[in-house]
Tab-separated table of C-alpha atoms in Angstrom:
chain	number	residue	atom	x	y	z
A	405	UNK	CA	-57.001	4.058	2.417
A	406	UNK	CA	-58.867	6.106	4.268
A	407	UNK	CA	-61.203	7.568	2.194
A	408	UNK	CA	-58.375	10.095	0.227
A	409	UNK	CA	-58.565	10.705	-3.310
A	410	UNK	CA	-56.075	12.834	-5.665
A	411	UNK	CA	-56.714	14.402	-8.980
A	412	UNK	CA	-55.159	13.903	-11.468
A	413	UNK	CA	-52.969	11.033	-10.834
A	414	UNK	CA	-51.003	12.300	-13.692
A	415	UNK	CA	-49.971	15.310	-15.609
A	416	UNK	CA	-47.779	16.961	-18.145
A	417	UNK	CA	-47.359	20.570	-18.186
A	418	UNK	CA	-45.296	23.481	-19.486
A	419	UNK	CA	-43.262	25.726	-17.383
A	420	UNK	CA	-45.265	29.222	-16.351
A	421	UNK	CA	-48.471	27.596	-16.625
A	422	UNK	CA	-50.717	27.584	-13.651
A	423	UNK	CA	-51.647	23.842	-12.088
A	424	UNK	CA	-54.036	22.633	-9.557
A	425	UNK	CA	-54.109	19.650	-7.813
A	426	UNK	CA	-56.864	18.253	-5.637
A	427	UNK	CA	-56.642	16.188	-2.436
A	428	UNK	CA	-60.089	15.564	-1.314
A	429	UNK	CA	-61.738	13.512	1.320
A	430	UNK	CA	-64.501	11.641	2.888
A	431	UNK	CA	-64.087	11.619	6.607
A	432	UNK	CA	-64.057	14.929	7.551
A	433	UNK	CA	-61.183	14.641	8.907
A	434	UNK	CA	-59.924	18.457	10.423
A	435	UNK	CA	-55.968	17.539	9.505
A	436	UNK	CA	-54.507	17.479	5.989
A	437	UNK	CA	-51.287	17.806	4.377
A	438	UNK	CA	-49.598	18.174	0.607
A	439	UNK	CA	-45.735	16.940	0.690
A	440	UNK	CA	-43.556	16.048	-1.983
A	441	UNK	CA	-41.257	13.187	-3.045
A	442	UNK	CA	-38.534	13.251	-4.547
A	443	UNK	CA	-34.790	11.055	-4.653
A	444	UNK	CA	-32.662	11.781	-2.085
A	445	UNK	CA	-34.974	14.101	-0.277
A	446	UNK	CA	-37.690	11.417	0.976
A	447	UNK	CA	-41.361	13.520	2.099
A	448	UNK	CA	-40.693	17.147	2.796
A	449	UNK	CA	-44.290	19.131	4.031
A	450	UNK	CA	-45.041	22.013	1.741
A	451	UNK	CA	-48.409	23.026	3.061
A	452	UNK	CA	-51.111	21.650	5.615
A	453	UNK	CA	-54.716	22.598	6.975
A	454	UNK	CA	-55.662	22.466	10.067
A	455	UNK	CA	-59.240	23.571	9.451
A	456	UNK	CA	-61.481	25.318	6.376
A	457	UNK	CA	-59.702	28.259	5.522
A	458	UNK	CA	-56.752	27.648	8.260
A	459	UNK	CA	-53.472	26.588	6.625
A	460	UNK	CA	-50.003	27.397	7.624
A	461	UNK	CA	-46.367	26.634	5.802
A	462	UNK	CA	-44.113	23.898	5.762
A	463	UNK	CA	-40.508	23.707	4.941
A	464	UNK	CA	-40.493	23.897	1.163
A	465	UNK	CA	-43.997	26.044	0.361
A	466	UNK	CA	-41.837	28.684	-1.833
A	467	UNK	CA	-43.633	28.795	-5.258
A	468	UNK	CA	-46.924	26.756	-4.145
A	469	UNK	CA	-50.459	27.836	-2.578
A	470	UNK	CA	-53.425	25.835	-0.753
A	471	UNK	CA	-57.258	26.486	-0.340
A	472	UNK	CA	-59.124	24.791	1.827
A	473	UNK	CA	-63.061	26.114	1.407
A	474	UNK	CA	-64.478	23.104	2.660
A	475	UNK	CA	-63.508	19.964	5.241
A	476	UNK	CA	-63.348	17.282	2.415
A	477	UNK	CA	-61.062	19.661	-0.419
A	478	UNK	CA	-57.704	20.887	0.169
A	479	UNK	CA	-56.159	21.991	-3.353
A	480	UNK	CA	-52.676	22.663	-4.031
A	481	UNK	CA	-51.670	25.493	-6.515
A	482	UNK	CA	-48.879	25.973	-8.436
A	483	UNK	CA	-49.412	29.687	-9.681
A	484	UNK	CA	-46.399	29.310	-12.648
A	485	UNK	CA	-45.008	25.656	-12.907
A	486	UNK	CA	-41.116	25.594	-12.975
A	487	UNK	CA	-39.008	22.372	-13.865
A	488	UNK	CA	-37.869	22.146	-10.169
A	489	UNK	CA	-41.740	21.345	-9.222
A	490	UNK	CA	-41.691	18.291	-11.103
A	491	UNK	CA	-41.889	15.590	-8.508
A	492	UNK	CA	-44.507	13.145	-6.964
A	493	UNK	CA	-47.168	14.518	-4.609
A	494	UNK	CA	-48.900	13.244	-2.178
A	495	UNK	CA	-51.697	14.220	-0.095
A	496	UNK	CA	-52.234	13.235	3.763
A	497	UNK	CA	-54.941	13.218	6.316
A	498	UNK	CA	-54.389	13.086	10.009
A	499	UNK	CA	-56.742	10.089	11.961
A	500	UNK	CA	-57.659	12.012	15.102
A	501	UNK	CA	-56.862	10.658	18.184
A	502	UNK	CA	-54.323	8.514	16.397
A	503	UNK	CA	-51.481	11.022	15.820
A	504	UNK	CA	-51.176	8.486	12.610
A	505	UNK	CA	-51.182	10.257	9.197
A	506	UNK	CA	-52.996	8.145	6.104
A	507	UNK	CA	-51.700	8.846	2.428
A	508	UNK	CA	-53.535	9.275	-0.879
A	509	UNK	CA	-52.165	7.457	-3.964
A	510	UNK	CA	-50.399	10.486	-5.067
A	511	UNK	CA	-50.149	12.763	-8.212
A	512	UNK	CA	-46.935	12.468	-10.959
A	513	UNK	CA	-46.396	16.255	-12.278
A	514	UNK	CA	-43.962	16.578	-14.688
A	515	UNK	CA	-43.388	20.195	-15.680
A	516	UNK	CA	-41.221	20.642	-19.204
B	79	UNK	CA	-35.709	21.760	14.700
B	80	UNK	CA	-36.880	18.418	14.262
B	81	UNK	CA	-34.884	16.103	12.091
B	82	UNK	CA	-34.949	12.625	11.368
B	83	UNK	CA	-32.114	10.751	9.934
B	84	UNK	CA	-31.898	7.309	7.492
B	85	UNK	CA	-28.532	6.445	7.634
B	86	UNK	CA	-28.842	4.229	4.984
B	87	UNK	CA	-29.979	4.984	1.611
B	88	UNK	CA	-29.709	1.556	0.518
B	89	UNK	CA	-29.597	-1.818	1.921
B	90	UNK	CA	-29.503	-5.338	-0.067
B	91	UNK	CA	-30.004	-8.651	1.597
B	92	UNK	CA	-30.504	-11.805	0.733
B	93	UNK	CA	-34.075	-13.503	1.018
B	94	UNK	CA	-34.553	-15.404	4.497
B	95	UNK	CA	-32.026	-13.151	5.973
B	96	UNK	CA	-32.600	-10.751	8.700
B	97	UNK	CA	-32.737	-6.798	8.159
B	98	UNK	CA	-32.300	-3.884	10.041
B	99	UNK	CA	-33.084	-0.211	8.956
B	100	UNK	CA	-32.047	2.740	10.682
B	101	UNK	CA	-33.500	5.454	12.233
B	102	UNK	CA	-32.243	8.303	14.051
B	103	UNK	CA	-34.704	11.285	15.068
B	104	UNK	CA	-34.054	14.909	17.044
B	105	UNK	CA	-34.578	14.609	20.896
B	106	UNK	CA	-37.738	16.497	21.789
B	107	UNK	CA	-40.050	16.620	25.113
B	108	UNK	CA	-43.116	14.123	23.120
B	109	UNK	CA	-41.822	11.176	20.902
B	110	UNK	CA	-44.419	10.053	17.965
B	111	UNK	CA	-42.463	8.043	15.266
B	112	UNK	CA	-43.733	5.973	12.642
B	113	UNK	CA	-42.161	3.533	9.728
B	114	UNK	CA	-43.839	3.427	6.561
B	115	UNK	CA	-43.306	1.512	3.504
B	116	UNK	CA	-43.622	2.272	-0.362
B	117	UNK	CA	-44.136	-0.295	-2.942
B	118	UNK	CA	-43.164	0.945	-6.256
B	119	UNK	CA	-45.653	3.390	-7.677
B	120	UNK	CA	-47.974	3.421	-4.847
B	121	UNK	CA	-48.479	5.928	-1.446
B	122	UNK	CA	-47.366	5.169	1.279
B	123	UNK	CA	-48.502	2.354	4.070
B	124	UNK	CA	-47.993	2.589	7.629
B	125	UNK	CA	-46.074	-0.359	9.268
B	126	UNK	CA	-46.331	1.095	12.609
B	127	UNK	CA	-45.811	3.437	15.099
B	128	UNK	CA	-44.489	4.502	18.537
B	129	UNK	CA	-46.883	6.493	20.599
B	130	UNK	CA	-46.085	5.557	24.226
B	131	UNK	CA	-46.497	2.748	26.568
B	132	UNK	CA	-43.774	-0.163	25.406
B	133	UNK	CA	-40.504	0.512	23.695
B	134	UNK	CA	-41.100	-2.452	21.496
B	135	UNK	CA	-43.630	-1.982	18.881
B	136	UNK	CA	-45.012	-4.935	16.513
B	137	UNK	CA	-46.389	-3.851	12.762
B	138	UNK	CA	-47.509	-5.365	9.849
B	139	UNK	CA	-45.962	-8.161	7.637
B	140	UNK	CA	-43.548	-9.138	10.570
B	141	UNK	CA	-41.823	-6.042	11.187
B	142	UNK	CA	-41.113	-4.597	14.792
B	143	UNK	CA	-39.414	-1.301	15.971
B	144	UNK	CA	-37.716	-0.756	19.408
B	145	UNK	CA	-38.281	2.863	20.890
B	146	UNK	CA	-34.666	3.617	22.624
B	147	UNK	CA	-34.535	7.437	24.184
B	148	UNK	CA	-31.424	7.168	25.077
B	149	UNK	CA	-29.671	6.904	21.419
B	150	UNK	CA	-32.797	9.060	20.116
B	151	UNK	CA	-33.232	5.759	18.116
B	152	UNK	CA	-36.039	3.956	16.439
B	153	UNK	CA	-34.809	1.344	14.176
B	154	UNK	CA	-36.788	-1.136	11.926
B	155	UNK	CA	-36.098	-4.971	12.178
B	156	UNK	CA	-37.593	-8.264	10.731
B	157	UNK	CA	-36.083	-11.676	10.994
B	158	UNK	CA	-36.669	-13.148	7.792
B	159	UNK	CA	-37.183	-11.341	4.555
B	160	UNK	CA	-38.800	-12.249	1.652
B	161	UNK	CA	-38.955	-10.699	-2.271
B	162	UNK	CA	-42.447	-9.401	-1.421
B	163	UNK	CA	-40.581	-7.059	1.400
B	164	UNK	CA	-38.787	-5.206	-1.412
B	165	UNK	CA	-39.860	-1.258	-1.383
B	166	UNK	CA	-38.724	2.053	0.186
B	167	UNK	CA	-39.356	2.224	3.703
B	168	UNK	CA	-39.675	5.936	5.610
B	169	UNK	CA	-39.350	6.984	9.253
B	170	UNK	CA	-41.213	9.755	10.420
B	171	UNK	CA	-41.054	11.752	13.986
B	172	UNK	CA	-43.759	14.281	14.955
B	173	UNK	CA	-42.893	15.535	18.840
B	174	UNK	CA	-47.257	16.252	18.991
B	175	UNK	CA	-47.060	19.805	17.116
B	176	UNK	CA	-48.801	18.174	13.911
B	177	UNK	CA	-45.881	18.897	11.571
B	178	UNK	CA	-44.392	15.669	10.511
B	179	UNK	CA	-40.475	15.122	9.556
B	180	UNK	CA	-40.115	12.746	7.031
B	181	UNK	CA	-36.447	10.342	6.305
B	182	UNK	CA	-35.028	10.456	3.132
B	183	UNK	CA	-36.058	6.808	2.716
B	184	UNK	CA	-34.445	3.530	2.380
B	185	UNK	CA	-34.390	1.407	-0.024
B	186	UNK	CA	-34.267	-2.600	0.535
B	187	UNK	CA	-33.779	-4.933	-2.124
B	188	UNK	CA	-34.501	-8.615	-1.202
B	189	UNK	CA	-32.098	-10.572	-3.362
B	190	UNK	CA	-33.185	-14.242	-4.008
């Protein structure tokens, strides 16, 4: 597995409240990544890392933020939850040298 | 922009019989491309991957992939299924940039 945990693995919110969710990591690996899954629409990238404190976008980051402050925590933010963020989502590390990504368990958000 | 395309969203078949799932990805200069499966309610678990070297790649639990640049193909076979095979399986193309485009996902039902 890696070594990739996600917090929680499950949560019910309200719309407009903030959420956090964790991806972290025991590796040190440089690469991670947040996507989300939902029917129809299979993985689609909303953030990644590329180092502490170096992230860039992905095709669906509208409405979500990342921190990375250290190599093993990259934290996904969803400053005011809406009903179209309620999905599965899943964390990712890159093995380097591999080119091969390696997936946490993931994280069920369900925003009401 | 890279794209990768499932054709099928869903695909029965009965057990013992052979399957094949499509994949279709973007021409670009580098070629990385990877199957996946999904169990229900777990991550994601790589099957295997095309990096280079021969077009036909071997994975886990039986299943192989053939590499074919000229159709921009990359399609996922096994010879004999069985119940246990049952999940959602995802192809994935990265052309080196460390952005990865995900499938939408197919789903295979092994029918007994």
């Amino acid at each position: 597995d890696a070594g990739i945990t996600q917090s929680p693995r499950h949560k019910v919110t309200e719309t407009g409240t903030p959420v956090t969710l964790r991806c972290h990591q025991t590796e040190n690996h440089r690469y991670m990544y947040w996507y989300r899954q939902d029917p129809g629409h299979g993985l689609r990238l909303i953030h990644y890392s590329y180092g502490v404190k170096d992230t860039d976008k992905g095709e669906v980051s509208d409405g979500y933020s990342v921190s990375r402050s250290k190599t093993e925590d990259f934290l996904l933010t969803l400053e005011s939850a809406t009903s179209s963020q309620t999905s599965v989502y899943f964390c990712a590390i890159l093995l380097a040298g591999s080119d091969t990504q390696y997936f946490g368990p993931g994280t069920r958000l369900t925003v009401l | 922009a890279q794209s990768v395309t499932q054709l099928d969203s869903q695909v029965p078949v009965f057990e013992e019989a052979p399957v094949e799932l499509r994949c279709n990805y973007s021409s670009s200069v580098s070629v990385y491309l990877f199957w996946y499966v999904q169990y229900p309610n777990q991550g994601l678990q790589l099957l295997l991957k095309y990096l280079s070297g021969s077009t036909l790649v071997k994975g886990i639990n039986g299943f192989e992939a053939e590499f074919n640049k000229s159709q921009t193909s990359f399609h996922l076979r096994k010879p004999s299924v069985h119940i246990s095979d049952t999940a959602e399986y995802f192809c994935a193309h990265t052309s080196g940039t460390y952005k990865y485009i995900f499938g939408t996902g197919t789903r295979l039902k092994v029918l007994a």
